[in-house]
Coordinates of C-alpha atoms and ligand atoms in Angstrom, one line a residue:
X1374 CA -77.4 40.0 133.1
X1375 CA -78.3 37.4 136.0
X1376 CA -76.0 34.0 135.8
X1377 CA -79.9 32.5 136.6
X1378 CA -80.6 33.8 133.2
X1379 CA -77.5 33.1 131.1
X1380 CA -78.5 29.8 132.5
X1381 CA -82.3 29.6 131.1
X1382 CA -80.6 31.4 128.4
X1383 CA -78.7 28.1 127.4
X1384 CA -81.2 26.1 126.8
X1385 CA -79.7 23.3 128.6
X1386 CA -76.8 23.7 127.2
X1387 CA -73.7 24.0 128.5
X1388 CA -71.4 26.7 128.9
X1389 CA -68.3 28.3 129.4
X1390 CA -67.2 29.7 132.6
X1391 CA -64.1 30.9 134.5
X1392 CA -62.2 32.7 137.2
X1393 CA -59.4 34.4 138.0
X1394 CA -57.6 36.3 140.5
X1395 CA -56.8 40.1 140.7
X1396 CA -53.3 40.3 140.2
X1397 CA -50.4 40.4 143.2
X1398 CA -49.8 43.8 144.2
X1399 CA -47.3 45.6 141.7
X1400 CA -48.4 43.8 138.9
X1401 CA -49.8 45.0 135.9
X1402 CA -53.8 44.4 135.2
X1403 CA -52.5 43.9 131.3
X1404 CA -51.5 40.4 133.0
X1405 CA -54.9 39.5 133.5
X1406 CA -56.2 40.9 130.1
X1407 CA -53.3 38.6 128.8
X1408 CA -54.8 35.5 130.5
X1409 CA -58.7 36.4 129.7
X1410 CA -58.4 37.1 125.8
X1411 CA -57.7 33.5 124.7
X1412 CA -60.6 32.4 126.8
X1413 CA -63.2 34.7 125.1
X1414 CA -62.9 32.7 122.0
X1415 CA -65.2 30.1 124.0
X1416 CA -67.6 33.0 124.9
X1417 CA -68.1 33.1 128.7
X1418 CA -71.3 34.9 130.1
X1419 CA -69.3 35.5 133.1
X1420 CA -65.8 35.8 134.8
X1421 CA -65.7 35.4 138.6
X1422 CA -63.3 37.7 140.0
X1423 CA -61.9 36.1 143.5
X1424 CA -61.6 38.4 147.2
X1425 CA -58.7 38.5 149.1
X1426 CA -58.5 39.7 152.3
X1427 CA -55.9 41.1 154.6
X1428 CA -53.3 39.4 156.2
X1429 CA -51.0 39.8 158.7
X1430 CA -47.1 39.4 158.6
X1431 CA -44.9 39.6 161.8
X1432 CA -41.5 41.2 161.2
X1433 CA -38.5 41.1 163.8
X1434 CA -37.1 44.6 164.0
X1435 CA -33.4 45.7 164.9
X1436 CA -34.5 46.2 168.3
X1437 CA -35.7 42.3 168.9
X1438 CA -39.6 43.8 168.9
X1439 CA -41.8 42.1 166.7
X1440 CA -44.3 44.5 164.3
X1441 CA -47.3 43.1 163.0
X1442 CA -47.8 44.6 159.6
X1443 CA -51.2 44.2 158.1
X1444 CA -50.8 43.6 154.0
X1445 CA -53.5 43.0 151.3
X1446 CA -51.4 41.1 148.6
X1447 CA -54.2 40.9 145.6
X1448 CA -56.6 43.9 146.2
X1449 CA -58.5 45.3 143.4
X1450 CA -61.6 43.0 142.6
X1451 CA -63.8 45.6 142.0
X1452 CA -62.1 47.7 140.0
X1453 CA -61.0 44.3 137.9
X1454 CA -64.6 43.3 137.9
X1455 CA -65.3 46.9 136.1
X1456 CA -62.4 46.8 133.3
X1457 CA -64.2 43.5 132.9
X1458 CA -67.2 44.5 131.6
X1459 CA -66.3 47.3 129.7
X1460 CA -63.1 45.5 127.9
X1461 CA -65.4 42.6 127.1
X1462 CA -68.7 43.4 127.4
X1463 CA -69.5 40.1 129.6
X1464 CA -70.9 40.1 133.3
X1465 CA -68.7 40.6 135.9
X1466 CA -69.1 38.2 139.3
X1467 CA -67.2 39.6 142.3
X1468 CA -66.7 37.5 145.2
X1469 CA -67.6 39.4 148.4
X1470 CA -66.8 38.0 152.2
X1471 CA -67.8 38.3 155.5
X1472 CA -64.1 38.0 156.9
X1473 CA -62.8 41.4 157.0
X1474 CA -65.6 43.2 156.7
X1475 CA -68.3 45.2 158.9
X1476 CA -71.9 45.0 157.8
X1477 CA -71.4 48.7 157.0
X1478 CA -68.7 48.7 154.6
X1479 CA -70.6 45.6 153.0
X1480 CA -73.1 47.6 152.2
X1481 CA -71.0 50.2 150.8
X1482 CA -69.0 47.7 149.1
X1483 CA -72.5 46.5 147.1
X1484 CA -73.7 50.3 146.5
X1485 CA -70.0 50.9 144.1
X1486 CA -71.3 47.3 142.6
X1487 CA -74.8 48.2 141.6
X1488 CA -73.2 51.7 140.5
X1489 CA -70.9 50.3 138.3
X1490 CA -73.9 48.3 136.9
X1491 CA -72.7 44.7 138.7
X1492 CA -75.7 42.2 138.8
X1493 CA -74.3 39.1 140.2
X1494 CA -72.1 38.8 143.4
X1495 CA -70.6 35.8 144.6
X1496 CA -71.3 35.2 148.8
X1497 CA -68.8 33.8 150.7
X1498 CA -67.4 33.6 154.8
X1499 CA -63.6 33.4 153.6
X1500 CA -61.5 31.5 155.7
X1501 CA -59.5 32.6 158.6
X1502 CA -56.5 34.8 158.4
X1503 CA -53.3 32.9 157.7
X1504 CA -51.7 33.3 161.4
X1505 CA -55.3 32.5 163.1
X1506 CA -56.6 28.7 163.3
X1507 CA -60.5 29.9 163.0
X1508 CA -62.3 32.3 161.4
X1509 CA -63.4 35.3 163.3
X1510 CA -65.8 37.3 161.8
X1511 CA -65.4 41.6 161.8
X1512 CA -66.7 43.3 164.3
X1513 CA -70.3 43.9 163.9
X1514 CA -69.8 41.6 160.8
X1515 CA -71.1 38.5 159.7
X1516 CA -69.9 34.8 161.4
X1517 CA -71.2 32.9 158.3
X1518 CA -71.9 32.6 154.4
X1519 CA -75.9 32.6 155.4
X1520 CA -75.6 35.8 156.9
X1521 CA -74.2 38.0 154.4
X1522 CA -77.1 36.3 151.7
X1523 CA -79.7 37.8 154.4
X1524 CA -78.1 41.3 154.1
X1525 CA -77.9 41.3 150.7
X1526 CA -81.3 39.9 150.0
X1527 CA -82.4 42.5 152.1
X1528 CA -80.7 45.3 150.1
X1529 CA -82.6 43.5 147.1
X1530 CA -85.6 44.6 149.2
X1531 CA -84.1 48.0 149.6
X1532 CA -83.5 47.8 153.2
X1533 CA -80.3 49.4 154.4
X1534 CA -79.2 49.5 157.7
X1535 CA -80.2 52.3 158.3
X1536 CA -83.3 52.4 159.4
X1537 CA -84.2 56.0 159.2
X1538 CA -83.3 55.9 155.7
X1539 CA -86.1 57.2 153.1
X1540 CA -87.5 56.0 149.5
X1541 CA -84.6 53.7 148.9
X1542 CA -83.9 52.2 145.8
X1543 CA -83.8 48.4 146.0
X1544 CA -80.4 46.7 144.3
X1545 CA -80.8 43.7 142.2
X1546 CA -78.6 41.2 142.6
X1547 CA -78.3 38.2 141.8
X1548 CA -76.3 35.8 144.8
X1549 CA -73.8 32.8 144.2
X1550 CA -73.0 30.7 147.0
X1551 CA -70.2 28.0 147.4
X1552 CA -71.0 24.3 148.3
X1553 CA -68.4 21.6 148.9
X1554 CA -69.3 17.7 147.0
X1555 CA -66.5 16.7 149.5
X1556 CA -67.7 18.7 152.7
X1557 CA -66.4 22.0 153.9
X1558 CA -63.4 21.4 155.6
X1559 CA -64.7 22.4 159.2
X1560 CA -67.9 20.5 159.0
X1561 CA -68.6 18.2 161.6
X1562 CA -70.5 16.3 158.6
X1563 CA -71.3 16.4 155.1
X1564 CA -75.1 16.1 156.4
X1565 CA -74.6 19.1 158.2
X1566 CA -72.4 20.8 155.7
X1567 CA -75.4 20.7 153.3
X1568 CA -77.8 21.4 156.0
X1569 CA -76.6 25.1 156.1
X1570 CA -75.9 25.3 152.5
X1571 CA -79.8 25.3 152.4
X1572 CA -80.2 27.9 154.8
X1573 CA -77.8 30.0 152.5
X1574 CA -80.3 29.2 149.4
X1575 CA -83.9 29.7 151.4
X1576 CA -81.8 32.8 152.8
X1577 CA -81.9 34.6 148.7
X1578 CA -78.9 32.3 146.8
X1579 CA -79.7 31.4 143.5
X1580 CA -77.3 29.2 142.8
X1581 CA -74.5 26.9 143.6
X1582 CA -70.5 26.7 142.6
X1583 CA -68.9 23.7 144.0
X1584 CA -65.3 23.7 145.3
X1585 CA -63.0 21.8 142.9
X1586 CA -63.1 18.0 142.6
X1587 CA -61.4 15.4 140.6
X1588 CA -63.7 12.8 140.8
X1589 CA -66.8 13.1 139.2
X1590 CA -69.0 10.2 141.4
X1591 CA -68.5 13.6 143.9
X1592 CA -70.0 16.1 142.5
X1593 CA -72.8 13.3 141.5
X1594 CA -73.5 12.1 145.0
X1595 CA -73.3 15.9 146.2
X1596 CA -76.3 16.8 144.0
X1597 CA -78.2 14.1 144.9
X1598 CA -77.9 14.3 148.1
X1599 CA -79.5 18.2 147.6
X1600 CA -81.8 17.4 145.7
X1601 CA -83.0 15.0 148.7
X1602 CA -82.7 17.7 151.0
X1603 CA -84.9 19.9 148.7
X1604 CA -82.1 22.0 147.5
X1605 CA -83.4 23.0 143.7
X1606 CA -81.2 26.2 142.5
X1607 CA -78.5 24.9 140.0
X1608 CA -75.5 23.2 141.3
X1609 CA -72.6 24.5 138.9
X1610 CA -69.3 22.2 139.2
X1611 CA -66.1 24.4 139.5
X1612 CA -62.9 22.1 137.9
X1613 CA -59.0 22.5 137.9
X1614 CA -56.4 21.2 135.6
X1615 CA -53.2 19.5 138.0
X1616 CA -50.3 21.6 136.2
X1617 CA -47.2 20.5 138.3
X1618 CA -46.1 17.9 140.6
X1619 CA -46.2 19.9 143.3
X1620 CA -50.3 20.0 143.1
X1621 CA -50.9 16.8 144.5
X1622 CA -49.3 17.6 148.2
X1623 CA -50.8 21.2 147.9
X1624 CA -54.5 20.8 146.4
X1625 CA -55.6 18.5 149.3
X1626 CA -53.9 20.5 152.2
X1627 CA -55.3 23.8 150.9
X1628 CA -58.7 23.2 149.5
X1629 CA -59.4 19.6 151.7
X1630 CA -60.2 17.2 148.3
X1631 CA -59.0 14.1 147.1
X1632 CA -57.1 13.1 144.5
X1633 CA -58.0 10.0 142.6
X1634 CA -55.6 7.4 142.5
X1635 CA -55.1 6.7 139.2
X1636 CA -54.6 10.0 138.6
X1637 CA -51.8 10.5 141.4
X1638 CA -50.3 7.6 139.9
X1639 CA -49.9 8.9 136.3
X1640 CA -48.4 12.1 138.1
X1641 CA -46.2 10.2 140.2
X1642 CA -44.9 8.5 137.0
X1643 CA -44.7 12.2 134.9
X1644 CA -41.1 12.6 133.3
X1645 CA -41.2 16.4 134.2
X1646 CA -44.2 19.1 134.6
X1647 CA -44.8 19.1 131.1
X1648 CA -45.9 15.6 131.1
X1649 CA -47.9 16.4 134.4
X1650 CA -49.5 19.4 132.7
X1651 CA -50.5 17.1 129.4
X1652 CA -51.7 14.6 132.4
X1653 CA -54.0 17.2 134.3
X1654 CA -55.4 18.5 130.9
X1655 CA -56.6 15.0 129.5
X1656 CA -58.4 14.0 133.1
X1657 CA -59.9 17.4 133.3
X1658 CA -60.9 16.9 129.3
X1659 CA -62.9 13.5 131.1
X1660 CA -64.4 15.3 133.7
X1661 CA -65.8 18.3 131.4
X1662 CA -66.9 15.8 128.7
X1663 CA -68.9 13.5 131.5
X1664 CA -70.2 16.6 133.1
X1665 CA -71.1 18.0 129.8
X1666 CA -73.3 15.0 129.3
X1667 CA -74.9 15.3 132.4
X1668 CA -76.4 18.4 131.5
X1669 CA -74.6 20.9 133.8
X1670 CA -75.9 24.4 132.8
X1671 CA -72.0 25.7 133.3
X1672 CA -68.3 24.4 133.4
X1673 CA -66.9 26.8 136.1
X1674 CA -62.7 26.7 135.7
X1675 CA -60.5 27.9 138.1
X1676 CA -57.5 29.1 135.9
X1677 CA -55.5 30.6 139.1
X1678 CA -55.0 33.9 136.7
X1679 CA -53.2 31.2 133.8
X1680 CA -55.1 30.3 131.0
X1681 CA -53.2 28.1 128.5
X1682 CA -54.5 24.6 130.0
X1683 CA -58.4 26.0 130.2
X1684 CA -58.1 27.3 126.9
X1685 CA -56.6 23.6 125.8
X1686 CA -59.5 22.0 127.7
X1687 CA -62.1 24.4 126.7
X1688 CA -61.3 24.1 123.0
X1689 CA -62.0 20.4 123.7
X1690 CA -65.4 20.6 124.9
X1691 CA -66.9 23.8 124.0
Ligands
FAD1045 C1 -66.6 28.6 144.5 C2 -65.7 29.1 145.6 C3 -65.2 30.4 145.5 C4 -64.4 30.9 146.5 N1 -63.8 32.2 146.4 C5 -63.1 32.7 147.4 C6 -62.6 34.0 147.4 O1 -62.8 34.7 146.4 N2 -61.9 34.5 148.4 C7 -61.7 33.7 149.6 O2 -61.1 34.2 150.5 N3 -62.2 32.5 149.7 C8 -62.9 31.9 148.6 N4 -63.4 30.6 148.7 C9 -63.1 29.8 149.9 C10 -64.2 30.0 151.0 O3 -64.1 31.4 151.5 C11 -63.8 29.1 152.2 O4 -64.0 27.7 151.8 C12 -64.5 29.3 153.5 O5 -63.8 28.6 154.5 C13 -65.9 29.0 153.6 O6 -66.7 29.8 152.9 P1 -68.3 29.6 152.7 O7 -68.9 30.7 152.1 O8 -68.5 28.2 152.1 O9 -68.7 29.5 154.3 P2 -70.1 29.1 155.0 O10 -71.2 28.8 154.1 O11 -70.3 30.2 156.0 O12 -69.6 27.8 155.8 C14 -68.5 27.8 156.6 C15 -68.6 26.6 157.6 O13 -69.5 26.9 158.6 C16 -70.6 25.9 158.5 N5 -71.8 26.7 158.7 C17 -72.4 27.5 157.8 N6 -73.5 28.2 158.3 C18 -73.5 27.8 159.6 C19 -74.4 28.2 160.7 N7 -75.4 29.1 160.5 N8 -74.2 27.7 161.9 C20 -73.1 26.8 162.1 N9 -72.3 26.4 161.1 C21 -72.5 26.9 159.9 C22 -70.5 25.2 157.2 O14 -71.0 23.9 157.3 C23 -69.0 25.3 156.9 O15 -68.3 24.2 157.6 C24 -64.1 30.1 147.7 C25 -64.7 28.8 147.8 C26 -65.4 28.3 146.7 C27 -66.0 26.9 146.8

């Protein structure tokens, strides 16, 4: 089922969401199924299943050369997304990218999604690759989020690339796109920043998830600043727990937010990580129940592939 109808399906109320990461390569998927069966008890619709893309490592050989290998770490989003929804009988939300992909093999990518009866895909650029400063899109692939929503809006129209191809079967899916209450990192301006987060919407998306935020006057502002821009689709907030010390350098370098102060304050002052854990489960408890009372259709967590803190905060709130 759509996430547009699980959300008319609530009734305004609202519900349980999360996402997790296919595991590190090596690793067994049972670690996964280990993190998502708590979490059923607070029955999600939907997981979201995150994409990871190549990178590259330089290694010095015996020689002095240097070999650039190319390594995926976490692959195996689709084939998580499909023990998903036959382990649990829930939807399934890949995330799907431009970086590292032609338009070709995005195509092909959605044809093993629709056959393994996928109705929701999450749209994303991806960011650059860890040694590169900007993104560079594939070749013959697509520069931004907007773009990839055209192709597969189009494919929901049942037209494939190629041209000459006859009496083709339309997919159905149903398209997520990320927005940023805080502005996307390489945004000249959060004006701007929501500027083309319409063009992904009038483009096919259906609705929103917002990068994290600790600060709910964000996510508040954000939304009404859409709504002014004439952005309608539903605007789902996407929260993390702080679980160690070590959070507050590394959440704003990697993901661009801020922290509150009072909450870095109570961190700074945490006797160990325990006490930091307790500390990022009680402000995430706030956020969820003041979003909760806003009438958000979905609490979207990102539990990082652990799930003890959400299923502490979701047994709170749902
Ligand atoms: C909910 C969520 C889930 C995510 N999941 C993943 C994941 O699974 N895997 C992963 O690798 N990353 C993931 N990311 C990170 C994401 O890939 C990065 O933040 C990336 O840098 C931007 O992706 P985007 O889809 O927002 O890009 P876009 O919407 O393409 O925007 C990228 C930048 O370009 C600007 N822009 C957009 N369109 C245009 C245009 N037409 N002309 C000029 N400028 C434009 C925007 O303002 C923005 O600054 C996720 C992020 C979020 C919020």
């Amino acid at each position: 089922m759509k996430v547009t109808d699980h959300i008319k399906n609530g009734n305004g109320k609202t519900q349980f969401s999360f996402e997790i990461l296919p595991p590190l390569k090596g690793e067994n998927i049972h670690s996964i199924f280990e993190n998502i069966d708590p979490l059923m008890d607070f029955n999600p619709p939907y997981i979201n299943v995150t994409y990871h893309r190549e990178e590259y490592v330089f290694k010095e050989l015996d020689n002095g050369l240097i070999e650039k290998k190319i390594v995926r770490k976490r692959p195996g989003t689709v084939g998580i997304c499909a023990a998903i929804q036959n382990r649990y009988e829930v939807d399934a939300v890949p995330h799907i990218l431009c970086g590292g992909f032609s338009k070709e093999e995005t195509e092909n990518f959605l044809i093993d999604l629709q056959f393994l009866g996928i109705d929701n895909v999450m749209a994303l650029r991806g960011d650059a690759v860890k040694s590169e400063t900007y993104f560079t899109p594939e070749k013959n692939g697509h520069k931004y989020a907007c773009d990839l929503v055209l192709q597969i809006n189009a494919l929901n129209k049942g037209t494939y690339l190629d041209d000459e191809l006859q009496h083709t079967f339309p997919t159905d899916f149903c398209v997520g796109v990320a927005g940023y209450p805080e502005k996307h990192m390489e945004a000249p301006s959060s004006e701007s920043d929501i500027h083309f987060l319409k063009k992904k919407i009038k483009n096919g998306a259906e609705y929103i998830v917002t990068q994290m935020f600790f600060d709910n006057e964000k996510y508040f502002k954000f939304v009404e600043k859409c709504r002014a821009e004439g952005i309608t689709v539903p605007i789902i907030p996407g929260l993390k727990p702080i679980a160690v010390k070590s959070h507050l350098n590394l959440i704003p370098h990697r993901f661009k937010v801020d922290l509150p102060d009072a909450l870095v304050m109570e961190v700074v002052k945490a006797r160990d990580n325990k006490a930091v854990r307790q500390i990022g489960i009680d402000w995430c408890v706030q956020q969820s129940k003041e979003l909760v009372k806003a009438g958000v259709p979905f609490l979207h967590y990102y539990s990082m592939g652990k799930s003890s803190n959400i299923k502490e905060i979701a047994s709170q709130i749902f």
